[in-house]
Amino acid sequence: MNTFVKKFSEIGIGDIAMVGGKNASLGEMYSKLSAQGIPVPNGFAVTAFAFESYLTSNVFHSALFEIMRQLDRKTFSNLKETGKQARELLLSGTIPEEIKLAILKAYRELTAGDKQGVAVRSSATAEDLPQASFAGQHESYLNVKSEDALLKAVKQCYASLYTDRAIKYREDNGFAHQRVDLSVGIQKMVRADKACSGVAFTLEPESGFRDVIHISGLWGLGENLVQGTVTPDEFILFKPTLQQGKLAIIQKTLGEKAKTMIYSEEAAGTIVNIPTSTEKQEQYVLTDEEVTKLAKWAMIIESHYAKPMDIEWAKDGFSGELFIIQARPETVHSMRNPLFVQEYKLKDKGHLIVSGEAIGSKIATGVARILQSPADATKLQHGDIVVTDLTSPDWDPILKNAGAIITNKGGRTSHASIVAREIGVPAIVGCGNATELIKEGELITVSCCEGKTGFVYEGKAAISIRELDFSTIKKPKNTEVMLIAGDPEKAFRLSGYPNDGVGLMRIEFIITHAIQIHPMALVRFDSLPDLRVKEKIETLTKHYPDKEKYFVHKLAEGVATIAAAFYPKDVIVRMSDFKTNEYANLLGGNTFEPKEENPMLGFRGASRYYHPDYTEGFRLECEALSRVRDEMGLTNVKLMIPFCRTLDEGRKVIEVMKKYGLTQGENGLQIYVMAEIPSNVILAEQFAKIFDGFSIGSNDLTQLTLGIDRDSAIISNLFSEENEAAKEMVSEVIRKAKKAGVKIGLCGQAPSDFPSYASFLVKQGINSISFNPDALLKGIENINRAEASILEKAV
């Protein structure tokens, strides 16, 4: 039976043709997920039948058809005029009395005298589909408080079916205009203007990694997030450990949240952006408990819909309650084949102009066009790079022609980021002053392949593009293929490569880039002699009253991100192995590091961990790894001790680790040792009684076997991992490890560079080989060839 109004409790996901995608999803959650604890504000939908009746009553069908028939579908030169005519036509109509009465009756039942107002949102019948989201194409009106205002908002929603961006979107996605109807959702308001709001993705927005929940949030209304006006707080939670009840927040980033969008007290139904107080900028918008609650809800919603979801949430400033106010299918990564990857690499680059947050992993070169608004569309030629302050849905018709997008403002969930992912171009957002530093008309290169940070360079950079089809890659049968990793920003993307885990995770990258401070400078902060160093440390640690926690939490986040990316596969984390000259480069490091003639053979590795000059710094490392394994539940992390010279040193380190909360064998903890010193090889059987496994460090083992300083250019030609003496050491330690019944692997470049070396390792029966990501596929090829050769000879 045709009807003008449907309550949320009466509709579900199968009613898209009746109430549009947005309303169908709200009804589905309200009626099906409320019992599972998902709070969705109640409401009702003005149906598509009501819209069609509105068109019929006002004799608009033929007039709309004629207007759209005039649209220039080649260059869209008259898009603005066409859209304006269609909207004016729809706004000129009169809502039939029977529809008006049905809307007002439902509105009165919903509000029951509540003066908080309602949200009035457009919901097209071709909206929030898995293949096309239509997000932001139509209008919404918030805090509508009277019956007249409600009826006006319904008509404005009807007219928004023909916004310029909606017309272009339908044209681009092959939807016939006359076949798309508009429903209107009327929903109880959540007063996020008095609290906070945001979005949650049930995958990682950049890589498409499926095992995390990504939550963004800011103070006030969520429009600032969509527009990219402010940088939000961000949280990443790991689904498997969330289900286990562990500390699942593996990343937590405080955004500056410079503006707060609220309702105007002077003009009803309008919004204003006010500066956020310094106190609130320094606070997270959600507690850890609230973040965890939202993530659990997101998992329930994803499970119900059986697909990755893009979810909007809001917190009511009066009640303090959290609500889910929308959920739609994620339409970018869920439609891509994760086994097909394009790998971009810079060969050279020009002068750095500006940097920001990288969206995607591509590189683009083009002419920079500084655009102030969509009115500047004629300046943009196909493939040019859009440089602007921020974008909104009104920019959509223009951005389809962009080769890349650069904005001053915005974050990973801003409008510019969403569009860049949808159209498959790189974007750099939140640059701050890109429109000032980039010159109109200059040739620039936009690079998003270097991690989480994107860079804009002068001129045209030389690049390489590799197209990888992982579906054709066959992993070796007998030899595990692992990765060498250190940068958490690349972990989710690299986890999709064919691998058996991480054979060597270097924590030095996290300490250098994320922490930047010498651990002993945090332990003994009060006694630091350099006031300038103390000021810099105060700035970096200002959100940590306990400065030691700064090191522990930052290191734990970095390790946890990589461990989560490869979970449940092994991630072997090597404890710090800086040399003294490298430690000295960290903030405050000069105070604690001795000057050594040959740091390569000096105070490094295991010798530091129990020494009075560093053991308190090692304690912070241990506390971080304990947090990852025991509190976060990432027990796939194994630990590895570098440069352990003697058996007694090995025993001391195991005891120190136990003292600092890392007990070998407890909660499945395994501790490996690097085999990189001749003593490790000679006494391998005794080392195997202390440690749970070995990883051969072929660079150090070769240098110490041959007596070569590999940093010396004069004798560098003598350094070779294929030297017979070096290979004999490798062969012997593998033989002894196998005899002792412990695992042994190797980390290094040689097995990918030299097929003969890979063949040598496979013949020795090595358990695993770890490669840098760019060498992985060549390494797999060499190992497969070696295993096939051994099999042939056996036959």
Coordinates of N, CA and C in Angstrom, one line a residue, residues 17 20 112 208 219 230 264 286 359 371-372 423 463-464 493 535 541 584 659 762 787:
A17 N 13.7 1.5 -2.2 CA 12.9 2.1 -3.2 C 11.8 3.0 -2.6
G20 N 14.6 5.5 0.4 CA 15.9 5.9 0.1 C 16.9 5.1 1.0
A112 N 6.4 15.1 20.7 CA 5.6 15.1 21.9 C 5.9 16.3 22.8
G208 N 42.7 0.2 3.4 CA 41.6 -0.8 3.3 C 41.8 -2.0 4.2
W219 N 34.9 18.6 18.4 CA 33.9 19.3 19.2 C 32.8 19.8 18.3
V230 N 38.7 21.5 10.3 CA 39.6 21.3 11.4 C 40.3 19.9 11.3
S264 N 23.4 28.8 15.8 CA 23.4 30.2 16.1 C 22.2 30.5 17.1
L286 N 36.7 12.2 23.2 CA 36.1 11.0 23.8 C 37.1 10.4 24.8
I359 N 47.0 11.1 1.4 CA 45.8 10.3 1.1 C 46.1 9.4 -0.1
L371 N 42.7 27.5 -6.6 CA 41.3 27.8 -6.8 C 40.7 28.3 -5.4
Q372 N 39.9 29.4 -5.5 CA 39.3 29.9 -4.3 C 38.0 29.3 -4.0
I423 N 37.9 8.8 -6.6 CA 38.3 9.0 -8.0 C 39.7 8.5 -8.3
I463 N 59.7 8.9 -11.6 CA 59.1 7.9 -10.8 C 59.1 6.6 -11.5
S464 N 58.8 5.5 -10.7 CA 58.6 4.2 -11.2 C 57.3 3.7 -10.7
R493 N 49.4 -1.4 4.8 CA 49.5 -1.6 3.4 C 50.4 -2.9 3.1
E535 N 63.4 22.3 27.4 CA 62.2 23.0 26.8 C 61.6 22.2 25.7
T541 N 56.4 16.3 25.4 CA 55.7 15.5 26.4 C 54.6 16.2 27.1
A584 N 73.3 9.4 20.7 CA 73.6 10.8 21.1 C 72.8 11.8 20.3
K659 N 62.8 -8.9 35.4 CA 62.6 -7.9 36.5 C 61.7 -6.8 36.0
V762 N 68.4 -22.3 1.5 CA 67.4 -23.3 1.4 C 68.0 -24.7 1.6
E787 N 63.9 -24.2 -4.0 CA 63.2 -25.4 -3.5 C 62.8 -26.4 -4.6

